């Protein structure tokens, strides 16, 4: 009896985001970072610079909506308007 191999899952969409000082992506380099999907929630995460963090602030997620072109998203800066929190995700809009 022949065994049937399980089908490989479809590849995840790639979303790239620009690196920004005091914001999205790796801080000591130029270019873009590949973001990681956060479960099946439709939001993505990339390491970011969060001034003054970590803190004892309540830990809850924030979502930044970013207008993207295809798989490339402009970077974002961490500003006081985003509030305090440890996790910052982004939602690519316009893709």
mmCIF file with all atom_site columns, N, CA, C and O in Angstrom, residues 31-57:
data_model
loop_
_atom_site.group_PDB
_atom_site.id
_atom_site.type_symbol
_atom_site.label_atom_id
_atom_site.label_alt_id
_atom_site.label_comp_id
_atom_site.label_asym_id
_atom_site.label_entity_id
_atom_site.label_seq_id
_atom_site.pdbx_PDB_ins_code
_atom_site.Cartn_x
_atom_site.Cartn_y
_atom_site.Cartn_z
_atom_site.occupancy
_atom_site.B_iso_or_equiv
_atom_site.pdbx_formal_charge
_atom_site.auth_seq_id
_atom_site.auth_comp_id
_atom_site.auth_asym_id
_atom_site.auth_atom_id
_atom_site.pdbx_PDB_model_num
ATOM 1   N N  . UNK A 1 31 ? 16.892 49.972 4.933  1.00 0.00 ? 31 UNK A N  1
ATOM 2   C CA . UNK A 1 31 ? 16.221 48.967 4.124  1.00 0.00 ? 31 UNK A CA 1
ATOM 3   C C  . UNK A 1 31 ? 14.886 48.561 4.704  1.00 0.00 ? 31 UNK A C  1
ATOM 4   O O  . UNK A 1 31 ? 14.161 49.379 5.274  1.00 0.00 ? 31 UNK A O  1
ATOM 5   N N  . UNK A 1 32 ? 14.575 47.283 4.569  1.00 0.00 ? 32 UNK A N  1
ATOM 6   C CA . UNK A 1 32 ? 13.286 46.772 5.025  1.00 0.00 ? 32 UNK A CA 1
ATOM 7   C C  . UNK A 1 32 ? 13.493 45.525 5.880  1.00 0.00 ? 32 UNK A C  1
ATOM 8   O O  . UNK A 1 32 ? 14.542 44.904 5.845  1.00 0.00 ? 32 UNK A O  1
ATOM 9   N N  . UNK A 1 33 ? 12.473 45.189 6.636  1.00 0.00 ? 33 UNK A N  1
ATOM 10  C CA . UNK A 1 33 ? 12.426 43.943 7.399  1.00 0.00 ? 33 UNK A CA 1
ATOM 11  C C  . UNK A 1 33 ? 11.212 43.155 6.945  1.00 0.00 ? 33 UNK A C  1
ATOM 12  O O  . UNK A 1 33 ? 10.176 43.751 6.610  1.00 0.00 ? 33 UNK A O  1
ATOM 13  N N  . UNK A 1 34 ? 11.319 41.836 6.950  1.00 0.00 ? 34 UNK A N  1
ATOM 14  C CA . UNK A 1 34 ? 10.163 40.993 6.687  1.00 0.00 ? 34 UNK A CA 1
ATOM 15  C C  . UNK A 1 34 ? 9.350  40.888 7.970  1.00 0.00 ? 34 UNK A C  1
ATOM 16  O O  . UNK A 1 34 ? 9.887  40.566 9.027  1.00 0.00 ? 34 UNK A O  1
ATOM 17  N N  . UNK A 1 35 ? 8.073  41.171 7.871  1.00 0.00 ? 35 UNK A N  1
ATOM 18  C CA . UNK A 1 35 ? 7.190  41.099 9.028  1.00 0.00 ? 35 UNK A CA 1
ATOM 19  C C  . UNK A 1 35 ? 6.678  39.673 9.179  1.00 0.00 ? 35 UNK A C  1
ATOM 20  O O  . UNK A 1 35 ? 6.660  38.896 8.227  1.00 0.00 ? 35 UNK A O  1
ATOM 21  N N  . UNK A 1 36 ? 6.261  39.346 10.383 1.00 0.00 ? 36 UNK A N  1
ATOM 22  C CA . UNK A 1 36 ? 5.703  38.036 10.686 1.00 0.00 ? 36 UNK A CA 1
ATOM 23  C C  . UNK A 1 36 ? 4.204  38.176 10.944 1.00 0.00 ? 36 UNK A C  1
ATOM 24  O O  . UNK A 1 36 ? 3.785  39.086 11.663 1.00 0.00 ? 36 UNK A O  1
ATOM 25  N N  . UNK A 1 37 ? 3.392  37.275 10.385 1.00 0.00 ? 37 UNK A N  1
ATOM 26  C CA . UNK A 1 37 ? 1.959  37.338 10.686 1.00 0.00 ? 37 UNK A CA 1
ATOM 27  C C  . UNK A 1 37 ? 1.714  36.965 12.139 1.00 0.00 ? 37 UNK A C  1
ATOM 28  O O  . UNK A 1 37 ? 2.432  36.157 12.723 1.00 0.00 ? 37 UNK A O  1
ATOM 29  N N  . UNK A 1 38 ? 0.693  37.571 12.726 1.00 0.00 ? 38 UNK A N  1
ATOM 30  C CA . UNK A 1 38 ? 0.312  37.275 14.105 1.00 0.00 ? 38 UNK A CA 1
ATOM 31  C C  . UNK A 1 38 ? -0.914 36.382 14.044 1.00 0.00 ? 38 UNK A C  1
ATOM 32  O O  . UNK A 1 38 ? -2.032 36.855 13.863 1.00 0.00 ? 38 UNK A O  1
ATOM 33  N N  . UNK A 1 39 ? -0.680 35.093 14.135 1.00 0.00 ? 39 UNK A N  1
ATOM 34  C CA . UNK A 1 39 ? -1.769 34.122 14.022 1.00 0.00 ? 39 UNK A CA 1
ATOM 35  C C  . UNK A 1 39 ? -2.517 34.320 12.714 1.00 0.00 ? 39 UNK A C  1
ATOM 36  O O  . UNK A 1 39 ? -1.919 34.578 11.676 1.00 0.00 ? 39 UNK A O  1
ATOM 37  N N  . UNK A 1 40 ? -3.814 34.217 12.766 1.00 0.00 ? 40 UNK A N  1
ATOM 38  C CA . UNK A 1 40 ? -4.641 34.454 11.582 1.00 0.00 ? 40 UNK A CA 1
ATOM 39  C C  . UNK A 1 40 ? -5.475 35.719 11.762 1.00 0.00 ? 40 UNK A C  1
ATOM 40  O O  . UNK A 1 40 ? -6.579 35.839 11.250 1.00 0.00 ? 40 UNK A O  1
ATOM 41  N N  . UNK A 1 41 ? -4.929 36.681 12.507 1.00 0.00 ? 41 UNK A N  1
ATOM 42  C CA . UNK A 1 41 ? -5.653 37.909 12.835 1.00 0.00 ? 41 UNK A CA 1
ATOM 43  C C  . UNK A 1 41 ? -5.578 38.977 11.751 1.00 0.00 ? 41 UNK A C  1
ATOM 44  O O  . UNK A 1 41 ? -6.233 40.007 11.850 1.00 0.00 ? 41 UNK A O  1
ATOM 45  N N  . UNK A 1 42 ? -4.710 38.773 10.743 1.00 0.00 ? 42 UNK A N  1
ATOM 46  C CA . UNK A 1 42 ? -4.581 39.769 9.679  1.00 0.00 ? 42 UNK A CA 1
ATOM 47  C C  . UNK A 1 42 ? -3.649 40.908 10.029 1.00 0.00 ? 42 UNK A C  1
ATOM 48  O O  . UNK A 1 42 ? -3.520 41.855 9.268  1.00 0.00 ? 42 UNK A O  1
ATOM 49  N N  . UNK A 1 43 ? -3.024 40.852 11.202 1.00 0.00 ? 43 UNK A N  1
ATOM 50  C CA . UNK A 1 43 ? -2.051 41.863 11.589 1.00 0.00 ? 43 UNK A CA 1
ATOM 51  C C  . UNK A 1 43 ? -0.660 41.248 11.551 1.00 0.00 ? 43 UNK A C  1
ATOM 52  O O  . UNK A 1 43 ? -0.498 40.032 11.586 1.00 0.00 ? 43 UNK A O  1
ATOM 53  N N  . UNK A 1 44 ? 0.338  42.111 11.469 1.00 0.00 ? 44 UNK A N  1
ATOM 54  C CA . UNK A 1 44 ? 1.729  41.680 11.324 1.00 0.00 ? 44 UNK A CA 1
ATOM 55  C C  . UNK A 1 44 ? 2.572  42.347 12.388 1.00 0.00 ? 44 UNK A C  1
ATOM 56  O O  . UNK A 1 44 ? 2.191  43.380 12.946 1.00 0.00 ? 44 UNK A O  1
ATOM 57  N N  . UNK A 1 45 ? 3.735  41.750 12.642 1.00 0.00 ? 45 UNK A N  1
ATOM 58  C CA . UNK A 1 45 ? 4.638  42.279 13.662 1.00 0.00 ? 45 UNK A CA 1
ATOM 59  C C  . UNK A 1 45 ? 6.058  42.285 13.116 1.00 0.00 ? 45 UNK A C  1
ATOM 60  O O  . UNK A 1 45 ? 6.475  41.376 12.404 1.00 0.00 ? 45 UNK A O  1
ATOM 61  N N  . UNK A 1 46 ? 6.776  43.332 13.461 1.00 0.00 ? 46 UNK A N  1
ATOM 62  C CA . UNK A 1 46 ? 8.203  43.422 13.181 1.00 0.00 ? 46 UNK A CA 1
ATOM 63  C C  . UNK A 1 46 ? 8.818  44.064 14.415 1.00 0.00 ? 46 UNK A C  1
ATOM 64  O O  . UNK A 1 46 ? 8.189  44.925 15.046 1.00 0.00 ? 46 UNK A O  1
ATOM 65  N N  . UNK A 1 47 ? 9.994  43.637 14.816 1.00 0.00 ? 47 UNK A N  1
ATOM 66  C CA . UNK A 1 47 ? 10.614 44.298 15.974 1.00 0.00 ? 47 UNK A CA 1
ATOM 67  C C  . UNK A 1 47 ? 10.686 45.804 15.747 1.00 0.00 ? 47 UNK A C  1
ATOM 68  O O  . UNK A 1 47 ? 10.866 46.258 14.623 1.00 0.00 ? 47 UNK A O  1
ATOM 69  N N  . UNK A 1 48 ? 10.511 46.568 16.799 1.00 0.00 ? 48 UNK A N  1
ATOM 70  C CA . UNK A 1 48 ? 10.556 48.016 16.675 1.00 0.00 ? 48 UNK A CA 1
ATOM 71  C C  . UNK A 1 48 ? 11.250 48.615 17.879 1.00 0.00 ? 48 UNK A C  1
ATOM 72  O O  . UNK A 1 48 ? 11.372 47.976 18.910 1.00 0.00 ? 48 UNK A O  1
ATOM 73  N N  . UNK A 1 49 ? 11.666 49.860 17.716 1.00 0.00 ? 49 UNK A N  1
ATOM 74  C CA . UNK A 1 49 ? 12.275 50.594 18.809 1.00 0.00 ? 49 UNK A CA 1
ATOM 75  C C  . UNK A 1 49 ? 11.172 51.280 19.577 1.00 0.00 ? 49 UNK A C  1
ATOM 76  O O  . UNK A 1 49 ? 10.388 52.036 18.996 1.00 0.00 ? 49 UNK A O  1
ATOM 77  N N  . UNK A 1 50 ? 11.073 51.011 20.847 1.00 0.00 ? 50 UNK A N  1
ATOM 78  C CA . UNK A 1 50 ? 10.042 51.638 21.667 1.00 0.00 ? 50 UNK A CA 1
ATOM 79  C C  . UNK A 1 50 ? 10.732 52.395 22.780 1.00 0.00 ? 50 UNK A C  1
ATOM 80  O O  . UNK A 1 50 ? 11.160 51.793 23.763 1.00 0.00 ? 50 UNK A O  1
ATOM 81  N N  . UNK A 1 51 ? 10.900 53.703 22.636 1.00 0.00 ? 51 UNK A N  1
ATOM 82  C CA . UNK A 1 51 ? 11.633 54.480 23.639 1.00 0.00 ? 51 UNK A CA 1
ATOM 83  C C  . UNK A 1 51 ? 11.064 54.294 25.041 1.00 0.00 ? 51 UNK A C  1
ATOM 84  O O  . UNK A 1 51 ? 9.862  54.356 25.234 1.00 0.00 ? 51 UNK A O  1
ATOM 85  N N  . UNK A 1 52 ? 11.953 54.045 25.997 1.00 0.00 ? 52 UNK A N  1
ATOM 86  C CA . UNK A 1 52 ? 11.512 53.913 27.374 1.00 0.00 ? 52 UNK A CA 1
ATOM 87  C C  . UNK A 1 52 ? 10.914 52.567 27.716 1.00 0.00 ? 52 UNK A C  1
ATOM 88  O O  . UNK A 1 52 ? 10.366 52.395 28.792 1.00 0.00 ? 52 UNK A O  1
ATOM 89  N N  . UNK A 1 53 ? 10.963 51.615 26.827 1.00 0.00 ? 53 UNK A N  1
ATOM 90  C CA . UNK A 1 53 ? 10.361 50.310 27.070 1.00 0.00 ? 53 UNK A CA 1
ATOM 91  C C  . UNK A 1 53 ? 11.459 49.310 27.315 1.00 0.00 ? 53 UNK A C  1
ATOM 92  O O  . UNK A 1 53 ? 12.564 49.485 26.850 1.00 0.00 ? 53 UNK A O  1
ATOM 93  N N  . UNK A 1 54 ? 11.251 48.199 27.969 1.00 0.00 ? 54 UNK A N  1
ATOM 94  C CA . UNK A 1 54 ? 9.965  47.857 28.567 1.00 0.00 ? 54 UNK A CA 1
ATOM 95  C C  . UNK A 1 54 ? 9.698  48.663 29.830 1.00 0.00 ? 54 UNK A C  1
ATOM 96  O O  . UNK A 1 54 ? 10.623 49.152 30.458 1.00 0.00 ? 54 UNK A O  1
ATOM 97  N N  . UNK A 1 55 ? 8.454  48.772 30.154 1.00 0.00 ? 55 UNK A N  1
ATOM 98  C CA . UNK A 1 55 ? 8.048  49.516 31.347 1.00 0.00 ? 55 UNK A CA 1
ATOM 99  C C  . UNK A 1 55 ? 7.102  48.641 32.151 1.00 0.00 ? 55 UNK A C  1
ATOM 100 O O  . UNK A 1 55 ? 6.786  47.522 31.768 1.00 0.00 ? 55 UNK A O  1
ATOM 101 N N  . UNK A 1 56 ? 6.609  49.189 33.201 1.00 0.00 ? 56 UNK A N  1
ATOM 102 C CA . UNK A 1 56 ? 5.611  48.472 33.981 1.00 0.00 ? 56 UNK A CA 1
ATOM 103 C C  . UNK A 1 56 ? 4.210  48.814 33.490 1.00 0.00 ? 56 UNK A C  1
ATOM 104 O O  . UNK A 1 56 ? 3.229  48.550 34.170 1.00 0.00 ? 56 UNK A O  1
ATOM 105 N N  . UNK A 1 57 ? 4.128  49.407 32.299 1.00 0.00 ? 57 UNK A N  1
ATOM 106 C CA . UNK A 1 57 ? 2.823  49.762 31.735 1.00 0.00 ? 57 UNK A CA 1
ATOM 107 C C  . UNK A 1 57 ? 2.005  48.501 31.467 1.00 0.00 ? 57 UNK A C  1
ATOM 108 O O  . UNK A 1 57 ? 2.541  47.417 31.299 1.00 0.00 ? 57 UNK A O  1
#
